Amino acid sequence: MELGQVLESAALAAGAAIMAIHKAGADVQYKADRSPVTAADEEAERLILAALARHFPEVPVIAEEAVAAGRVPDISGGVFFLVDPLDGTKEFIAGRSEFTVNIALIRERAPVAGIVYAPALSTGFIADGERAERFEVRGQATIAKRQSIGCRSCGSALTAVASRSHATPETTRFLDDHGIDACTAIGSSLKFCLVAEGLADVYPRFGRTMEWDTAAGDAVLRAAGGQTRTLDGAPLLYGKTRQAHDADFANPNFIASSTDWSKGPATTTK
C-alpha cells in the first residue's frame, strides 16, 4: 500500500473505534500532567501503531500515549511518524464533534505527509507532498468524495481561527493588534485545516502544544500553500528533543497562516 492509503486506512479504523466508545460512553482517566485520557485514545493508538508497524516497520513512531508511558523510540535517523490518536480529548469528553485522528510523517524536521480525520463529522483532510485534499466518509470505512483544497489570498477583512479550550489573553491581543474581528473558536487540529481550505486566514497559537497535536494539520496546511512559523519567523520544526526550557516534542508559540500573510505577529504578543 502507498503511504496515503495506509494513512487513510489507519485513520478510518481508529475513527470507527473512537465512535464506538463515544457512543457507549467513555470513562475518563488523568495522566501525570493532569491531561485527560480515555479508552478511545488508547484503542485508536493501538490500531494506528499496528498499521504503521505492518507497512512501515523501519520507521519509528512518536505517539502521544506511548510517550506518556515512557516509550520513546530513536528518531535520530530524521524520518519518523507523529501520532495523536485522539486530538481534542476535551471536546470528545464534552460531547462535541471537533475531535480528530492525527497521523503525520516527518522528514528533515518538516511534516511532509499527514491526515486529519474527524470521525464525528465524517470528514477529513490528507496531504502527501504538495497535494492537499478534503474527503468525505460514508459510513465509517468508505471515502465517498475528494476535493483538492488550497489557501486563499488574504483580503482586507481577515478571519482567524483559535482554540476553543485553550483561549489566552495573548490570542485576544493578537486579534486586536491586527484588526481581526472575525474569529471562529474550534477544537483540535481542524484549525489548521480551516486555513488550508481557504475558510480562514490565520491561526495564532499562544499556549503549549505538542508536536503530535500539530504535525498532521501542519502537513495539510503546508501542502495547501500555507505556512506555520514561530514568533521569530522561522518555520516550526519537528523532532525537538533535549530542549532547555521545555519537554521533548513541545512546541513554542506559532502562527499558522496562508503564505501571503504579510502582517506577521505583532511585537506586543511576543
Coordinates of C-alpha atoms in Angstrom, one line a residue, residues 87 99-102 114-118 121 123-127 132-135 147-152 161 186-203 213-222 224 226 228 254 256-257:
D87 CA -6.7 15.2 19.3
F99 CA -12.0 15.8 17.7
T100 CA -9.7 14.2 15.2
V101 CA -7.3 11.4 14.5
N102 CA -3.9 12.8 13.5
G114 CA -0.4 13.7 7.1
I115 CA -4.0 13.0 7.7
V116 CA -6.6 14.7 10.0
Y117 CA -9.8 12.7 10.3
A118 CA -12.8 14.0 12.2
L121 CA -18.1 14.9 11.3
T123 CA -14.8 14.4 7.0
G124 CA -11.1 14.6 6.9
F125 CA -8.0 16.1 5.2
I126 CA -5.0 14.5 3.8
A127 CA -1.7 15.7 2.4
A132 CA -3.9 18.6 -0.1
E133 CA -7.4 17.2 -0.2
R134 CA -10.6 17.2 1.8
F135 CA -12.5 14.0 1.8
Q147 CA -11.8 17.7 -3.3
S148 CA -8.5 19.5 -3.7
I149 CA -8.0 22.4 -1.3
G150 CA -5.8 25.4 -1.1
C151 CA -5.3 28.5 1.0
R152 CA -7.0 31.7 -0.1
V161 CA -9.4 30.5 14.0
I186 CA -12.9 25.3 17.3
G187 CA -11.2 22.4 18.8
S188 CA -8.4 20.1 17.6
S189 CA -6.2 20.3 14.5
L190 CA -9.2 21.3 12.4
K191 CA -8.0 24.9 12.9
F192 CA -5.1 24.2 10.5
C193 CA -7.5 22.7 8.1
L194 CA -9.8 25.7 8.0
V195 CA -6.9 27.8 6.9
A196 CA -5.8 25.1 4.4
E197 CA -9.2 25.0 2.7
G198 CA -9.5 28.8 2.5
L199 CA -12.1 29.4 5.1
A200 CA -9.8 31.4 7.4
D201 CA -6.5 33.3 7.0
V202 CA -4.6 32.8 10.2
Y203 CA -4.4 30.5 13.3
D213 CA -1.0 17.9 18.2
T214 CA 0.2 20.0 15.2
A215 CA 2.1 17.8 12.7
A216 CA -0.8 16.4 10.7
G217 CA -2.7 19.7 10.4
D218 CA 0.6 21.5 9.6
A219 CA 1.3 19.0 6.9
V220 CA -2.1 19.7 5.3
L221 CA -1.6 23.4 5.6
R222 CA 1.8 23.4 4.0
A224 CA -2.3 23.6 0.6
G226 CA 0.3 27.7 3.8
T228 CA 3.5 27.6 10.2
F254 CA 3.4 29.9 16.5
A256 CA -0.2 29.2 11.1
S257 CA -1.4 31.1 8.0

